[in-house]
mmCIF file of C-alpha atoms in Angstrom:
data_model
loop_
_atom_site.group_PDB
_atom_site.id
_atom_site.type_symbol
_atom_site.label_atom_id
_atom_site.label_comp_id
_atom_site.label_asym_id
_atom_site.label_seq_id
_atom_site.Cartn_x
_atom_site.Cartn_y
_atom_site.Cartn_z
ATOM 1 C CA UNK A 1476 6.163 -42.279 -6.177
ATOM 2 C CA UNK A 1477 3.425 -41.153 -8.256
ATOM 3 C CA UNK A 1478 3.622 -37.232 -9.200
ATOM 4 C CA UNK A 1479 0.188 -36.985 -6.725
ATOM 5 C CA UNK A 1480 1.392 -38.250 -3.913
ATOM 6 C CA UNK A 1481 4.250 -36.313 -4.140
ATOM 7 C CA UNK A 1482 2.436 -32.978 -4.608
ATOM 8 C CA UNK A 1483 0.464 -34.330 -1.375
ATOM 9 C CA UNK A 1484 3.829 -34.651 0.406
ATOM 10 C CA UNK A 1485 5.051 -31.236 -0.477
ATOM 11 C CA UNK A 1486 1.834 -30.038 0.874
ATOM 12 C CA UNK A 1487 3.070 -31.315 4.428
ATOM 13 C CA UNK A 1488 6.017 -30.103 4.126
ATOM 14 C CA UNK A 1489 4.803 -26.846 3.622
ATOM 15 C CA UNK A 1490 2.186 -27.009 6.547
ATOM 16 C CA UNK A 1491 4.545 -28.605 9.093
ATOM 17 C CA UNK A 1492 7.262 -25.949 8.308
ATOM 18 C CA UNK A 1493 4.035 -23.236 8.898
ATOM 19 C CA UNK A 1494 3.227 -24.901 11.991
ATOM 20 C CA UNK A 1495 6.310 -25.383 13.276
ATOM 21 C CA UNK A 1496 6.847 -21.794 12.971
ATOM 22 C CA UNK A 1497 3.402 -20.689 13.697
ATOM 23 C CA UNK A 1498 3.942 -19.304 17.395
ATOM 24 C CA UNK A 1499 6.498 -16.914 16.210
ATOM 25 C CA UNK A 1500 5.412 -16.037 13.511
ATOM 26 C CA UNK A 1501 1.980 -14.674 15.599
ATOM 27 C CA UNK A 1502 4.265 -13.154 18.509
ATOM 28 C CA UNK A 1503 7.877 -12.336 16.803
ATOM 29 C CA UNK A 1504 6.462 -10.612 13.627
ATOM 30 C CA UNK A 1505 1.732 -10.403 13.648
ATOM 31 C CA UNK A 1506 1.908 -9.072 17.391
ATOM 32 C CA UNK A 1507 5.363 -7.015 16.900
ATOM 33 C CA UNK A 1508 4.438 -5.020 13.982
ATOM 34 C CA UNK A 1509 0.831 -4.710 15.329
ATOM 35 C CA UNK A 1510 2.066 -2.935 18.694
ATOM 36 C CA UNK A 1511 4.547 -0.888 16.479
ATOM 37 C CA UNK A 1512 2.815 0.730 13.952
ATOM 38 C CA UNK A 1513 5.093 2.659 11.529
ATOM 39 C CA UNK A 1514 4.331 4.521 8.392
ATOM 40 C CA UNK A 1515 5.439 5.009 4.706
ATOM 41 C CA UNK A 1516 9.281 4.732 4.246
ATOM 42 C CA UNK A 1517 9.786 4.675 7.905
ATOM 43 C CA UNK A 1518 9.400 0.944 8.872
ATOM 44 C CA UNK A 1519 12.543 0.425 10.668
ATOM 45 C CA UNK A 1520 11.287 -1.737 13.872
ATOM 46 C CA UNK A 1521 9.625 -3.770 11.144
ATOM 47 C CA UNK A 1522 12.337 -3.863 8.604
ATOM 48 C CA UNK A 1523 14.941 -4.626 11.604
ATOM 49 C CA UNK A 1524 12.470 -7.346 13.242
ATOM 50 C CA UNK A 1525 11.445 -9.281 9.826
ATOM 51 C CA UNK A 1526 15.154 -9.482 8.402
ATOM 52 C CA UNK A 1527 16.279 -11.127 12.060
ATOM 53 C CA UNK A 1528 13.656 -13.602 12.093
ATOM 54 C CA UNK A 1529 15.246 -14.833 8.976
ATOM 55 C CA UNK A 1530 18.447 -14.556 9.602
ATOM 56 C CA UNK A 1531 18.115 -16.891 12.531
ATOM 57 C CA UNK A 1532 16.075 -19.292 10.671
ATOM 58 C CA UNK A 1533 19.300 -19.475 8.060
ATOM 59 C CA UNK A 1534 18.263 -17.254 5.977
ATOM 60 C CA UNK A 1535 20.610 -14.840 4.044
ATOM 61 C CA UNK A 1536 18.787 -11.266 3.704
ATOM 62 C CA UNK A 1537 20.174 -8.588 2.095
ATOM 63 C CA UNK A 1538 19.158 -5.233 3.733
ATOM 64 C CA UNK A 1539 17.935 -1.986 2.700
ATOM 65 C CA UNK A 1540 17.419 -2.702 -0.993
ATOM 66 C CA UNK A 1541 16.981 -1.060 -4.103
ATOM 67 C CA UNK A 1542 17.515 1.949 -2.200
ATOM 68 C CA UNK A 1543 15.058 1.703 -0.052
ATOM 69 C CA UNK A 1544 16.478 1.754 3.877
ATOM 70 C CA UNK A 1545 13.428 -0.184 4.860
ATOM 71 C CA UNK A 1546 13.198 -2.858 1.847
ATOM 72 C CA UNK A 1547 14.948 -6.028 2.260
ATOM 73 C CA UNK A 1548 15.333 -9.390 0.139
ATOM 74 C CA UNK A 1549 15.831 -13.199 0.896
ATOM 75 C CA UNK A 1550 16.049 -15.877 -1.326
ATOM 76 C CA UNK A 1551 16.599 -19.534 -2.061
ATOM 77 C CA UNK A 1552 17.466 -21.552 -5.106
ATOM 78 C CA UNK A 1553 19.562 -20.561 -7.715
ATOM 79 C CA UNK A 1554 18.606 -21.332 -11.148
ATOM 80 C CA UNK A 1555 15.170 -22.239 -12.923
ATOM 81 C CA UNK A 1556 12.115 -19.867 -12.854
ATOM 82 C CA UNK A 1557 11.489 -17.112 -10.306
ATOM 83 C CA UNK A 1558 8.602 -16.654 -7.858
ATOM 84 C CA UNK A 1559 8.523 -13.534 -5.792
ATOM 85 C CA UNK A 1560 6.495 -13.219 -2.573
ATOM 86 C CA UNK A 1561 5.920 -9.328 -1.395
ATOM 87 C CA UNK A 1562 5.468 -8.418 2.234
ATOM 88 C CA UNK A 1563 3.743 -5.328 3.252
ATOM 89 C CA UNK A 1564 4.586 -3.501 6.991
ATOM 90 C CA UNK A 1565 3.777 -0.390 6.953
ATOM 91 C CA UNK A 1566 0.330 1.032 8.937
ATOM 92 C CA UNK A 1567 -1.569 3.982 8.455
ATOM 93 C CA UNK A 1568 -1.002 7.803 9.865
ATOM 94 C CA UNK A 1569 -2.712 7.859 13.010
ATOM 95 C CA UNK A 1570 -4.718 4.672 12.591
ATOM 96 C CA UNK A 1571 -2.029 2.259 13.161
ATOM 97 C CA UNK A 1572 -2.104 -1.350 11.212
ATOM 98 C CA UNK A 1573 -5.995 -1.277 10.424
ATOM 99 C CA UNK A 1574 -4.831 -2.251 6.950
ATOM 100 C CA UNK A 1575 -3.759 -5.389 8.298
ATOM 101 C CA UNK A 1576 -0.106 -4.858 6.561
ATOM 102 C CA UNK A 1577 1.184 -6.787 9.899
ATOM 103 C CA UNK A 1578 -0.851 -9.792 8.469
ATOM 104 C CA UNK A 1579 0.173 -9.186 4.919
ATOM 105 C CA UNK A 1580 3.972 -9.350 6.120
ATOM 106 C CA UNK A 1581 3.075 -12.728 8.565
ATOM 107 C CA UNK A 1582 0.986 -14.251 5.748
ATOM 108 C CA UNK A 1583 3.815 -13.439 2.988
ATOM 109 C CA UNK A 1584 6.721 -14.965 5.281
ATOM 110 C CA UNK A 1585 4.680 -18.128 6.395
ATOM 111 C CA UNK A 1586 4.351 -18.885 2.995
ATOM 112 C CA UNK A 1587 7.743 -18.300 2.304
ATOM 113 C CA UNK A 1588 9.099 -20.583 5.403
ATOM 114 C CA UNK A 1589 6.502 -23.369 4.110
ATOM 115 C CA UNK A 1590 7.352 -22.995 -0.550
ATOM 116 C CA UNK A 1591 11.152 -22.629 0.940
ATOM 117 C CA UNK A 1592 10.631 -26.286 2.731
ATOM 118 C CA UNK A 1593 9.065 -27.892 -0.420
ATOM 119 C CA UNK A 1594 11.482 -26.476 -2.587
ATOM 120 C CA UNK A 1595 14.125 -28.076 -0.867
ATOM 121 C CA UNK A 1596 12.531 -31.649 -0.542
ATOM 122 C CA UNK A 1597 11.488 -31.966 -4.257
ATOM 123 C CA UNK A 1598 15.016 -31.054 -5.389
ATOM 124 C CA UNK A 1599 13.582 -29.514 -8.798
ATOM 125 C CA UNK A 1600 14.755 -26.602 -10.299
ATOM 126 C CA UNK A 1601 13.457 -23.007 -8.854
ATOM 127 C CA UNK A 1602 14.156 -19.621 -6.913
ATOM 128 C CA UNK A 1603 11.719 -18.114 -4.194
ATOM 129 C CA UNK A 1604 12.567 -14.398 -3.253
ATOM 130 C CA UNK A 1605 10.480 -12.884 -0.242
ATOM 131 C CA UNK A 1606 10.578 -8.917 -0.777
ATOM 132 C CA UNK A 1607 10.212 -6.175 1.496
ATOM 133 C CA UNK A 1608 7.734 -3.680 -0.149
ATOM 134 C CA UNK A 1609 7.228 -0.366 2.175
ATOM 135 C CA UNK A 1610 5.443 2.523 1.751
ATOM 136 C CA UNK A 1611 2.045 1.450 0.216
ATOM 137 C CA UNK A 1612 -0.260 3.261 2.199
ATOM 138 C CA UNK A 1613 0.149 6.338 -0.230
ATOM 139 C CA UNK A 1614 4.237 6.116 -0.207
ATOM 140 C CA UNK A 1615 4.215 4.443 -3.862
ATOM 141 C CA UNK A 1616 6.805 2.055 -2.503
ATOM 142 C CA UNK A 1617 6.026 -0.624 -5.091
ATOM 143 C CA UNK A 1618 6.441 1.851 -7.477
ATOM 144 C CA UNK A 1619 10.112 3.121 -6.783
ATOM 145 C CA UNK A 1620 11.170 -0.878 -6.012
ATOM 146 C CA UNK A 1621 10.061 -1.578 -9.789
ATOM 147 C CA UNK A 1622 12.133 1.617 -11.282
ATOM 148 C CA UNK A 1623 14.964 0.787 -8.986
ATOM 149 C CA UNK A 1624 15.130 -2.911 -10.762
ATOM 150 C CA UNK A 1625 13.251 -5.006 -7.942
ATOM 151 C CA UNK A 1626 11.201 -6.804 -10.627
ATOM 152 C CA UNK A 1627 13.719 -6.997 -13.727
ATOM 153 C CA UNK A 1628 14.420 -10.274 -13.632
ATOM 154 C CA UNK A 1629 11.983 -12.784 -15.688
ATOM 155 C CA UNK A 1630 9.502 -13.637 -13.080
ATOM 156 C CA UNK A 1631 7.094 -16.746 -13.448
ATOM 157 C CA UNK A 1632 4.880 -14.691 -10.370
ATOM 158 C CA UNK A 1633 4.392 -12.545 -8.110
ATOM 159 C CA UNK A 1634 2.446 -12.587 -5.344
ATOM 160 C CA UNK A 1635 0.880 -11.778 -2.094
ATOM 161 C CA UNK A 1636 -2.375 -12.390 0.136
ATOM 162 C CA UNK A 1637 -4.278 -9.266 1.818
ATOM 163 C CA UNK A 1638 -6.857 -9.660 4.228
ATOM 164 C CA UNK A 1639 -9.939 -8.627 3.592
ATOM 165 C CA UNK A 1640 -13.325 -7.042 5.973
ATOM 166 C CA UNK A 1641 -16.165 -10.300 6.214
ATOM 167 C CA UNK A 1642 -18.634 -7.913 4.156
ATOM 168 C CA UNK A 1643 -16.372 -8.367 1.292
ATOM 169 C CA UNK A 1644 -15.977 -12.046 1.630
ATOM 170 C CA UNK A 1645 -19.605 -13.443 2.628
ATOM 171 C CA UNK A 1646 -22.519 -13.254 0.439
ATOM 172 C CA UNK A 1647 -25.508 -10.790 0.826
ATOM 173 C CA UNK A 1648 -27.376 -13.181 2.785
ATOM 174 C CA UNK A 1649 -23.822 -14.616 4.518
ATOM 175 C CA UNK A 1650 -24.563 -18.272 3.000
ATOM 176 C CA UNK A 1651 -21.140 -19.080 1.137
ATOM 177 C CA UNK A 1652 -18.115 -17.172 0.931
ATOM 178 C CA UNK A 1653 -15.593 -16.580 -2.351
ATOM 179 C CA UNK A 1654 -12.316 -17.939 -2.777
ATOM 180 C CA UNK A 1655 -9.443 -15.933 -4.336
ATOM 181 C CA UNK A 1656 -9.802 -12.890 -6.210
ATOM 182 C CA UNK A 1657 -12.176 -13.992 -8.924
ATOM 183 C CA UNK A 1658 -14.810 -13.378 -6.410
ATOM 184 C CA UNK A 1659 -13.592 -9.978 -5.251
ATOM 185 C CA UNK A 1660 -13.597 -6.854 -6.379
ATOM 186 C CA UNK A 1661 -10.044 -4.811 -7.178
ATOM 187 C CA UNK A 1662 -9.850 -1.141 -8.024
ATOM 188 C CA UNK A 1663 -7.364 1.445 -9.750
ATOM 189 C CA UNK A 1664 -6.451 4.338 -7.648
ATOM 190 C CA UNK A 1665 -4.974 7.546 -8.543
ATOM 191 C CA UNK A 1666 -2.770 9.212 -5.785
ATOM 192 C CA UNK A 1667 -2.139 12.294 -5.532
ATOM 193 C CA UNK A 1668 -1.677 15.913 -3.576
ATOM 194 C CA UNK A 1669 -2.218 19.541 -4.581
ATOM 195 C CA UNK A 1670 -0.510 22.454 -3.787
ATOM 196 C CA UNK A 1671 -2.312 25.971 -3.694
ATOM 197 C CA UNK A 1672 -0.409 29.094 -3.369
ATOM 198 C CA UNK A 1673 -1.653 32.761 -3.127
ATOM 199 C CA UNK A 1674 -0.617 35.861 -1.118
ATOM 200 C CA UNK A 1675 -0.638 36.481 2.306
ATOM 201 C CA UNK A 1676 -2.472 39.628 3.664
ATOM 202 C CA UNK A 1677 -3.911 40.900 7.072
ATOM 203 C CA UNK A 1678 -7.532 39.498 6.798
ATOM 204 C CA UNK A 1679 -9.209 42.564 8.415
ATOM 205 C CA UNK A 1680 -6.973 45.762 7.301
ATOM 206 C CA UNK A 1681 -6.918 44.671 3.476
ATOM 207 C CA UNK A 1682 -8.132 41.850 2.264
ATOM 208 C CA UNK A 1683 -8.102 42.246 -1.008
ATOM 209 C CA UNK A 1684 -4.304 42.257 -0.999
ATOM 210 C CA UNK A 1685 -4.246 38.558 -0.113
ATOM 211 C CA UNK A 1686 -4.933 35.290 -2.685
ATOM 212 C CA UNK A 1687 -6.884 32.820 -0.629
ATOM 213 C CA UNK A 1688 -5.622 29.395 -0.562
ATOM 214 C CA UNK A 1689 -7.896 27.875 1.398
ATOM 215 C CA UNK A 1690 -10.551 29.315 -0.900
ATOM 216 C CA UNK A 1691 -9.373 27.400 -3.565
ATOM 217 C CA UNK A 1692 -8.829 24.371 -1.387
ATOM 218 C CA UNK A 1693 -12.358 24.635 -0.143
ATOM 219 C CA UNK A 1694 -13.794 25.569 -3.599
ATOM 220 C CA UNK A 1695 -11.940 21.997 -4.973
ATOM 221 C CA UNK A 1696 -12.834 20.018 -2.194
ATOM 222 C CA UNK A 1697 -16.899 21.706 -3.339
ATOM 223 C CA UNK A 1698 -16.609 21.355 -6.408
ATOM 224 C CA UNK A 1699 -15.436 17.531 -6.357
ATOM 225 C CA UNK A 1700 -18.593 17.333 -3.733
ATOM 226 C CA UNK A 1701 -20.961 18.022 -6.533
ATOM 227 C CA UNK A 1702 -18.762 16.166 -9.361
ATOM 228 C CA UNK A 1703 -20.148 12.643 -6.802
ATOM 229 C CA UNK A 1704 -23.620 13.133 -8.079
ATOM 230 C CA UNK A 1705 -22.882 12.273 -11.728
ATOM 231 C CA UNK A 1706 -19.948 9.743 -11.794
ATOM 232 C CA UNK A 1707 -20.732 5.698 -11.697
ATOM 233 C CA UNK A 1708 -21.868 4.025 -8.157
ATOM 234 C CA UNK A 1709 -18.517 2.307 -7.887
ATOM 235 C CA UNK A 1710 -16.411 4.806 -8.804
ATOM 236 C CA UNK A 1711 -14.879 6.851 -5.542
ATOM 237 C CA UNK A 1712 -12.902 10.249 -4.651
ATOM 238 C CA UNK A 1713 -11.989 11.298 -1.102
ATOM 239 C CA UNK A 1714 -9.400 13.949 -0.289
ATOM 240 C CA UNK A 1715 -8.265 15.593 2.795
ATOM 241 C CA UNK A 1716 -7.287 19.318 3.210
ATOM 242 C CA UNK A 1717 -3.618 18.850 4.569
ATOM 243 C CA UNK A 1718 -2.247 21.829 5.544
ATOM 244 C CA UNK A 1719 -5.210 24.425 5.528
ATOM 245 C CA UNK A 1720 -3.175 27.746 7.232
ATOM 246 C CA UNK A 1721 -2.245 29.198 9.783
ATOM 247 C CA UNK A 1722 -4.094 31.822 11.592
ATOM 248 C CA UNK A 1723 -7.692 32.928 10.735
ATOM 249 C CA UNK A 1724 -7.037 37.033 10.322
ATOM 250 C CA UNK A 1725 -3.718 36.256 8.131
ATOM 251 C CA UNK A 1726 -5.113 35.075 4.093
ATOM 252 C CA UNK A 1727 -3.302 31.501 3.755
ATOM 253 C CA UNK A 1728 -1.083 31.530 1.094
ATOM 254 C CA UNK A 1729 -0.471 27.505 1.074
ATOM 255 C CA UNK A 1730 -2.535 24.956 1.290
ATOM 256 C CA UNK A 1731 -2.062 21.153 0.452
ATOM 257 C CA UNK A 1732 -4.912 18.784 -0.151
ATOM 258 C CA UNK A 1733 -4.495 14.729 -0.484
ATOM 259 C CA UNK A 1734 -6.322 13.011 -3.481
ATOM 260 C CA UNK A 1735 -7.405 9.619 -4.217
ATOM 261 C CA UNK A 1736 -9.303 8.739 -7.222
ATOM 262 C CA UNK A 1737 -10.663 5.063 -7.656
ATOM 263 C CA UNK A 1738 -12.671 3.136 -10.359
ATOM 264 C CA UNK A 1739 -12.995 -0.493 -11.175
ATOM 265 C CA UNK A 1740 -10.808 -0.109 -14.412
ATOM 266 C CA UNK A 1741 -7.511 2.201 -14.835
ATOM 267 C CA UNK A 1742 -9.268 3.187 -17.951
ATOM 268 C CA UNK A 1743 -12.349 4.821 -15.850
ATOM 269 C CA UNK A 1744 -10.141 5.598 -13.333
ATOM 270 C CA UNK A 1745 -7.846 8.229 -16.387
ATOM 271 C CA UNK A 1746 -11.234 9.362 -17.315
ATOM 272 C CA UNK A 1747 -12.190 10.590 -13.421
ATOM 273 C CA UNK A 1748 -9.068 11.894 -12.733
ATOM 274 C CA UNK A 1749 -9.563 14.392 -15.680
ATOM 275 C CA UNK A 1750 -12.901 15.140 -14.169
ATOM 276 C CA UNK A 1751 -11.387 15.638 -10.841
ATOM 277 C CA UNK A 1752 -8.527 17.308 -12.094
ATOM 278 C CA UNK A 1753 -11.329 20.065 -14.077
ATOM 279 C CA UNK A 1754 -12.160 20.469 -10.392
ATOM 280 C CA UNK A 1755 -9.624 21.323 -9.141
ATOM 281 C CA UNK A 1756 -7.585 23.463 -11.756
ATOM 282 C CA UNK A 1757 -11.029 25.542 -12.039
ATOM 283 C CA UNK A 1758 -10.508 26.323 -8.137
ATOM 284 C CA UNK A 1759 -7.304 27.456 -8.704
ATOM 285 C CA UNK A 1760 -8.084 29.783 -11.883
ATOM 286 C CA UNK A 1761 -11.286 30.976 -9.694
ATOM 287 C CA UNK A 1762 -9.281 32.303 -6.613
ATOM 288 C CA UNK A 1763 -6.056 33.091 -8.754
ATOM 289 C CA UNK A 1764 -4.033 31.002 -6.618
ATOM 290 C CA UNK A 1765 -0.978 28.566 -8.178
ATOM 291 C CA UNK A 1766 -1.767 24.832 -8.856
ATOM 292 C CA UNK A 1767 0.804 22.169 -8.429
ATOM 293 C CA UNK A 1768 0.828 18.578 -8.433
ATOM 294 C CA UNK A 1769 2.943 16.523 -6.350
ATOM 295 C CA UNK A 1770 2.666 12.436 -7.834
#
């Protein structure tokens, strides 16, 4: 059979072994994880739910790995280069799934299911690992699975599809539409929180005992306010004041903000932070309060 035809039969292999799967993959895992939104390191339903949908597909998953309670591995082949497929399943505090990570996760094990079939029929050489990556809404779950040794082995790719809002895909006037990331735009994000600490005081008998942290929280959150005027039209910062205090006639003493600072480039994206950073340490020096990071 000519090396064509046979990439065309992989190619239904794969898509038969999508489609055969396809209603459970929508109700078992898409609707599942959608109607049980859980956040950074906590993604038990989905961890639990994902790993037995393998398992009785034949599957052998190893749970809770690298670590991680909620990460999980399966894989197929065992020699010859190594692709890696990540699924996401966490959601956001509050929000739920409007990530989409509950499409990332059916997306990433579809295409498992389907490479897993064609690996099999062509007989060649090859190993496909689907990963369990949680905690990336702000968890830096990627991040601890790479220093825990998720990604040491010599890995020809790895990969993973995210959907994205119709803005971002159409054109201006909504006459084509881009294919694969060469026509979208990616960004580098610093994420971070702050810690403030001052001195607590009665806010009406003597004032001037306390430190104000939610002055300097305030003041940082300002002062990054009027940084937006001179940085670069795609370049972004956005923080929330986490904990802000207590009681309005105590002085806080803590406060904890949430930071993210994004550019096109990591590059731009060192160079804001610094800015941001200027912000935010002069906040601290202003009010006399005690600045600490928390990466």
């Amino acid at each position: 059979m000519a090396s064509s035809d046979f990439i065309e039969e992989l190619r239904g292999v794969v898509s038969l072994a999508i489609d055969h799967a396809d209603q459970d993959l929508r109700k078992k895992i898409n609707q599942e994880l959608h109607e049980h939104p859980e956040t950074a390191y906590q993604e038990t339903f989905a961890h639990d739910t994902i790993t037995q949908f393998l398992e009785d597909r034949g599957f052998t998953v190893k749970r809770g790995t690298y670590g991680l309670a909620t990460s999980f591995e399966a894989e197929i082949g065992s020699s010859g280069r190594l692709v890696v497929i990540c699924a996401e399943y966490d959601a956001l505090p509050q929000i739920g799934h409007a990530c989409g990570h509950n499409l990332i996760a059916t997306s990433s094990i579809a295409a498992f299911l389907g490479a897993a079939e064609a690996l099999k029929k062509s007989g060649a050489p090859g190993r496909l690992r689907l990963l369990g990556t949680p905690a990336e809404e702000g968890g830096g779950g990627k991040v601890k699975l790479i220093e825990a040794g998720a990604f040491k082995d010599e890995i020809a790719a790895a990969i993973m599809a995210h959907p994205m809002p119709t803005h971002q895909i159409f054109g201006p006037d909504a006459s084509h539409t881009y294919d694969g990331l060469a026509g979208l735009k990616m960004i580098a994000s610093h994420k971070f929180r702050t810690e403030f600490r001052g001195k607590t005081a009665h806010a009406a008998g003597e004032p001037w005992n306390g430190v104000n942290a939610l002055d300097a929280a305030v003041a940082a959150y300002s002062s990054v306010g009027l940084l937006r005027q001179q940085i670069q039209p795609d370049e972004r910062v956005h923080a929330v004041i986490e904990v802000g205090g207590t009681v309005p006639n105590v002085i806080t003493e803590y406060t904890r903000m949430n930071w993210n600072v994004r550019s096109p480039t990591i590059a731009r994206a060192d160079k804001l932070l610094a800015r941001v950073k200027a912000c935010i340490e002069g906040a601290a020096i202003a009010t006399g309060c005690e600045l600490n990071y928390i990466v």
